[in-house]
C-alpha positions as MATLAB code, in Angstrom:
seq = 'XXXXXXXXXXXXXXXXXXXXXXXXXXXXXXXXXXXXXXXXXXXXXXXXXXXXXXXXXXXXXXXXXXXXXXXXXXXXXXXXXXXXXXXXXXXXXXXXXXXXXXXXXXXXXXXXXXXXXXXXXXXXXXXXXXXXXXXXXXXXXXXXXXXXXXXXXXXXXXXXXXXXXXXXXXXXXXXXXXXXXXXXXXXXXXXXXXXXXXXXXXXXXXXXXXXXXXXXXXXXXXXXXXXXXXXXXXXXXXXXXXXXXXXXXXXXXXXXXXXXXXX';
ca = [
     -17.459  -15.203  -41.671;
     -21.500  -14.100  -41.026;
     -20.871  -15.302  -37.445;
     -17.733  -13.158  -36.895;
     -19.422   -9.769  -38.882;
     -22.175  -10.308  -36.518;
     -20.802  -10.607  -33.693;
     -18.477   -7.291  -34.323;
     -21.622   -5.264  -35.229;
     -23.458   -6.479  -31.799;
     -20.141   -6.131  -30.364;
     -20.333   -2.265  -31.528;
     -23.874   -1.311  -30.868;
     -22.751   -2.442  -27.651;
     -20.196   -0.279  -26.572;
     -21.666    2.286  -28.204;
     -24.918    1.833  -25.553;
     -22.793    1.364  -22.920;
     -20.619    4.689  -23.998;
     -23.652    6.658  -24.146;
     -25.013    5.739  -20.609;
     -21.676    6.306  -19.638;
     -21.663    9.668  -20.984;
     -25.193   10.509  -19.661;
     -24.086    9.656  -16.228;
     -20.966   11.885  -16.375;
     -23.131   14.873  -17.655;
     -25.303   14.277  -15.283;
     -22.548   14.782  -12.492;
     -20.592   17.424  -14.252;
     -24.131   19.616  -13.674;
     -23.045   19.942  -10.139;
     -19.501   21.494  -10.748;
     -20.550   23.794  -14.334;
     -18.487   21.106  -15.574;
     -17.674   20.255  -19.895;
     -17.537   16.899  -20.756;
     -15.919   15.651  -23.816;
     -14.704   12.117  -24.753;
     -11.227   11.241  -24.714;
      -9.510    8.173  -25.887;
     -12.955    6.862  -26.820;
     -14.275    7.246  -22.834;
     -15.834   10.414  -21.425;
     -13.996   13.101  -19.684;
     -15.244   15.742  -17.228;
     -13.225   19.039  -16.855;
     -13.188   21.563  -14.898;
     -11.986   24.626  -12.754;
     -11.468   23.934   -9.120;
     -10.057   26.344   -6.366;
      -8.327   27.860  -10.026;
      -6.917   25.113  -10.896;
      -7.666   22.886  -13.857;
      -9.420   19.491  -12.675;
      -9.692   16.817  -15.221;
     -11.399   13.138  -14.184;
     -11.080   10.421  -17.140;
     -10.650    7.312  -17.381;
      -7.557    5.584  -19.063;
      -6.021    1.810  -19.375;
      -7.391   -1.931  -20.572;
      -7.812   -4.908  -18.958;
      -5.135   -6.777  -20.548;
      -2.948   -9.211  -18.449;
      -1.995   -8.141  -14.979;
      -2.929   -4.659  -15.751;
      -5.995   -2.685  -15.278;
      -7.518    0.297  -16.407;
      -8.313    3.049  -13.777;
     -10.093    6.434  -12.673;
      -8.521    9.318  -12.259;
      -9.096   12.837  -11.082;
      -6.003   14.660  -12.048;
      -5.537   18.542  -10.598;
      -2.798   20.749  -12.417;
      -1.058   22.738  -10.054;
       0.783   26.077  -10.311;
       3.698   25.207   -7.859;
       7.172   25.393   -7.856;
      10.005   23.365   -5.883;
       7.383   21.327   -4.682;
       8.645   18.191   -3.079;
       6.770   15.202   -4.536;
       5.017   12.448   -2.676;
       2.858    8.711   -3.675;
       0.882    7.073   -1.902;
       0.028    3.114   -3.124;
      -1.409   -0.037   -1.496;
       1.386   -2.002    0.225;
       1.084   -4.976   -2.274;
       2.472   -2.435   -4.979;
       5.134   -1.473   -3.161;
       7.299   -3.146   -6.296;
       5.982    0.532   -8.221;
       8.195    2.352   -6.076;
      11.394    0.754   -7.731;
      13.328    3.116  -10.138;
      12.427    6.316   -8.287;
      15.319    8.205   -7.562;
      15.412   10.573   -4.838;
      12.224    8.700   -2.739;
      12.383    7.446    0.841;
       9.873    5.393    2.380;
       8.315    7.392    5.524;
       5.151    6.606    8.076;
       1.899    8.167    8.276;
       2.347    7.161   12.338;
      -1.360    5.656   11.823;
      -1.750    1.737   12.378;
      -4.468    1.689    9.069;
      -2.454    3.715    6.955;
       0.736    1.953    7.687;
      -0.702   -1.536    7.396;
      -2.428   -1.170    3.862;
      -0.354    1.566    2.281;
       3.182    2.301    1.281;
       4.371    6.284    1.321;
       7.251    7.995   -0.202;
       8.489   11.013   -0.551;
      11.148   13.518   -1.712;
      11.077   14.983    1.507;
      10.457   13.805    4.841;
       8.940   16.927    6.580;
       6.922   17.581    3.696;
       5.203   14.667    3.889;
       4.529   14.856    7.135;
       2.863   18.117    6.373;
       0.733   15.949    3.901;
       0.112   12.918    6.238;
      -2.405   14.418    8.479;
      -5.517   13.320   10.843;
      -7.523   14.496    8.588;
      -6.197   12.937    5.280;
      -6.172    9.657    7.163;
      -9.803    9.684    7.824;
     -10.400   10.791    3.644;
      -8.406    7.306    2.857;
      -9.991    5.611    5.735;
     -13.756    6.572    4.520;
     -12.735    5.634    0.442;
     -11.061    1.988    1.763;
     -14.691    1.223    3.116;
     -16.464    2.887    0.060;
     -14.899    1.210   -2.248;
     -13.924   -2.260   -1.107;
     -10.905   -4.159   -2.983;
     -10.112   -1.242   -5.229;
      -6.815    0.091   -5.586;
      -6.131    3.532   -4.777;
      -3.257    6.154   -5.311;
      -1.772    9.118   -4.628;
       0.651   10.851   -6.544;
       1.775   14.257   -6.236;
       4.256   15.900   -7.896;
       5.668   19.445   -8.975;
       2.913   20.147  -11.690;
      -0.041   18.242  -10.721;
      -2.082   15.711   -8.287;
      -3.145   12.356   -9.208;
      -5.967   10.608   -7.308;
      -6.596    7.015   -8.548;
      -9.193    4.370   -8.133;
      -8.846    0.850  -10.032;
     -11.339    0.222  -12.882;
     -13.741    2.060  -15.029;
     -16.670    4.102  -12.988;
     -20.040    3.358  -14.858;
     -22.278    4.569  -12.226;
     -23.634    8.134  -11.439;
     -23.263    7.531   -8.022;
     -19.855    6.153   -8.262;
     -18.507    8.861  -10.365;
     -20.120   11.437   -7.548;
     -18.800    9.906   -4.383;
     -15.200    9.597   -5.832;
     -15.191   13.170   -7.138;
     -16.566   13.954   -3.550;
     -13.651   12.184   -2.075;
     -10.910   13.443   -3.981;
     -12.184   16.821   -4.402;
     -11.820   16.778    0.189;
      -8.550   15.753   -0.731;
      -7.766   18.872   -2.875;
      -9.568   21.006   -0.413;
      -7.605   19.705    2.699;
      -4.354   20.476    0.760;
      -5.626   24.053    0.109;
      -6.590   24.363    3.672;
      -4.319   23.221    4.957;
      -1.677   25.643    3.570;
       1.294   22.797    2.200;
       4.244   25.029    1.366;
       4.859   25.091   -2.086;
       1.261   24.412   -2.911;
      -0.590   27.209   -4.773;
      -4.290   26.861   -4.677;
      -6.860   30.277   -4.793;
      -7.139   31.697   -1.478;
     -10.641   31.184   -1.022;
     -12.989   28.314   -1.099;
     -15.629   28.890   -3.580;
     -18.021   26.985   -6.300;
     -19.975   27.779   -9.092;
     -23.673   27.609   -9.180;
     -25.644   26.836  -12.673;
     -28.578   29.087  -13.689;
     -30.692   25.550  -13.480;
     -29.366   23.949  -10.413;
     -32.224   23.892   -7.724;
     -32.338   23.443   -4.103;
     -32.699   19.680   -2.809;
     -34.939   20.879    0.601;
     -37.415   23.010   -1.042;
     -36.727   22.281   -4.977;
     -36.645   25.818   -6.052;
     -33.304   27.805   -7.334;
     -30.960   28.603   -4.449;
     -31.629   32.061   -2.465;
     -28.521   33.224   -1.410;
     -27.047   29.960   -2.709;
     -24.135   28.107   -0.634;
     -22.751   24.725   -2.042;
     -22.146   21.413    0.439;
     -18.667   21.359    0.990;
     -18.467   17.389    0.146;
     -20.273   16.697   -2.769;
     -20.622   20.299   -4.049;
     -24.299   20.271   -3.892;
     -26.384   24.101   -3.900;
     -28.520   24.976   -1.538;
     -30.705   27.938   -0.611;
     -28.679   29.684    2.657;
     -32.079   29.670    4.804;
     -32.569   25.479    3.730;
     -29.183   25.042    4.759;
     -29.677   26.798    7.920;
     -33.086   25.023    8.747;
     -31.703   21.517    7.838;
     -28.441   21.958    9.834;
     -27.008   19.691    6.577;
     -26.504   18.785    3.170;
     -29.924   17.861    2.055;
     -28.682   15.066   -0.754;
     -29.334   11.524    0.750;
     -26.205   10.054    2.285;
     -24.102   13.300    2.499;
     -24.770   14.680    6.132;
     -21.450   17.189    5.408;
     -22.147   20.210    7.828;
     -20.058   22.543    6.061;
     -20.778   24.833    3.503;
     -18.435   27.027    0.939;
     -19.385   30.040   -0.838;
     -21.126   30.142   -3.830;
     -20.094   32.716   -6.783;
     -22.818   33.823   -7.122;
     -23.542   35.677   -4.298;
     -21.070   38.147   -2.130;
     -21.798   36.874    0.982;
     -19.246   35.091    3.076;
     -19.681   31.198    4.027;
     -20.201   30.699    7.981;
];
């Protein structure tokens, strides 16, 4: 009995160290987007708004048997007869059974097609989704994160992006919100029927967020358009890129907090 009390209270102190690194690292992310974290379901939980929308990214699941837990970035959408369309690696193609109304279709791209399965509710619709440049976003997250699962499931009310396992890791948790948030952007962009997003590309900028070129709070702030970074306009300018190691995004959006339009 001392044995098994003692290892449940080192068992606790534990997961409550690992909880609150956990927690740290998701705050520490959420500074970038003016971002509330909470904990849900005993695991932290960043929220949100994004292009108007509501943007959630938690965690949910356990390892227990053949299942695993997963990551997920979850977008609530203000849409209406929106066709719906999944995306899932081709060795869980057995997910697919039960859904009424699917039919398999091809993204026309030898990666895609060779490591993923796609259906959809409608066949022109998802070939409004299946583009060049969503292709490359999956392309870039197989390589970044090697022998994870990932989804795609989009339906009437919201988006699901998943990745398999819990996301410890500061960096981790950036580079996947990175990736998925591209994917949100591209479907914005790209103007999917049925789709309602905001009709302009912005991001918020906190009062304490500071330049990464020249460390001092943004002048004329713009935000990287991949990892949602701030940046003083004339830095941005100078540097000809995102200034955060390992971004090298071009692009910029417009910040909130000035009037100015983004180049």
């Amino acid at each position: 009995l001392p044995v098994l009390i003692f290892s449940a209270i080192v068992g606790f102190l534990a997961w409550n160290y690992r909880r609150d690194r956990w927690l740290r690292c998701y705050r520490m992310v959420a500074s970038k987007y003016s971002a509330f974290v909470d904990v849900y379901g005993f695991r932290p939980r960043m929220r949100f708004n994004y292009s108007d929308s509501p943007v959630s990214l938690f965690s949910h699941g356990v390892y227990f048997g053949n299942r695993q837990p997963c990551t997920v970035l979850q977008v609530e959408l203000n849409s209406s007869g929106l066709a719906e369309f999944q995306a899932l690696p081709r060795f869980m193609e057995s997910y697919f059974k039960g859904k009424r109304g699917y039919e398999t279709v091809l993204a026309h791209d030898a990666f895609l097609d060779e490591n993923f399965s796609f259906r959809s509710t409608d066949k022109e619709f998802s070939a409004s989704i299946l583009s060049e440049q969503l292709s490359s976003i999956i392309r870039e997250m197989y390589v970044r994160f090697p022998g994870e699962l990932l989804t795609i499931d989009l339906t009437t009310k919201r988006l699901r992006i998943s990745r398999s396992g819990y996301v410890f890791d500061e960096m981790g948790i950036a580079d996947f919100l990175r990736f998925t948030l591209k994917i949100v952007d591209l479907l914005q962009l790209s103007k999917v029927e049925g789709i309602q997003f905001s009709s302009e590309v912005e991001s918020a900028v906190k009062p304490d967020a500071h330049c990464p070129i020249c460390s001092e709070r943004p002048n004329r702030a713009v935000v990287c358009y991949s990892c949602k970074t701030p940046h003083c306009r004339e830095c941005w300018e100078y540097n000809g890129k995102c200034g955060m190691f390992a971004c090298g995004e071009t692009r910029y959006v417009k910040s909130t907090t000035n009037d100015e339009s983004n180049a």
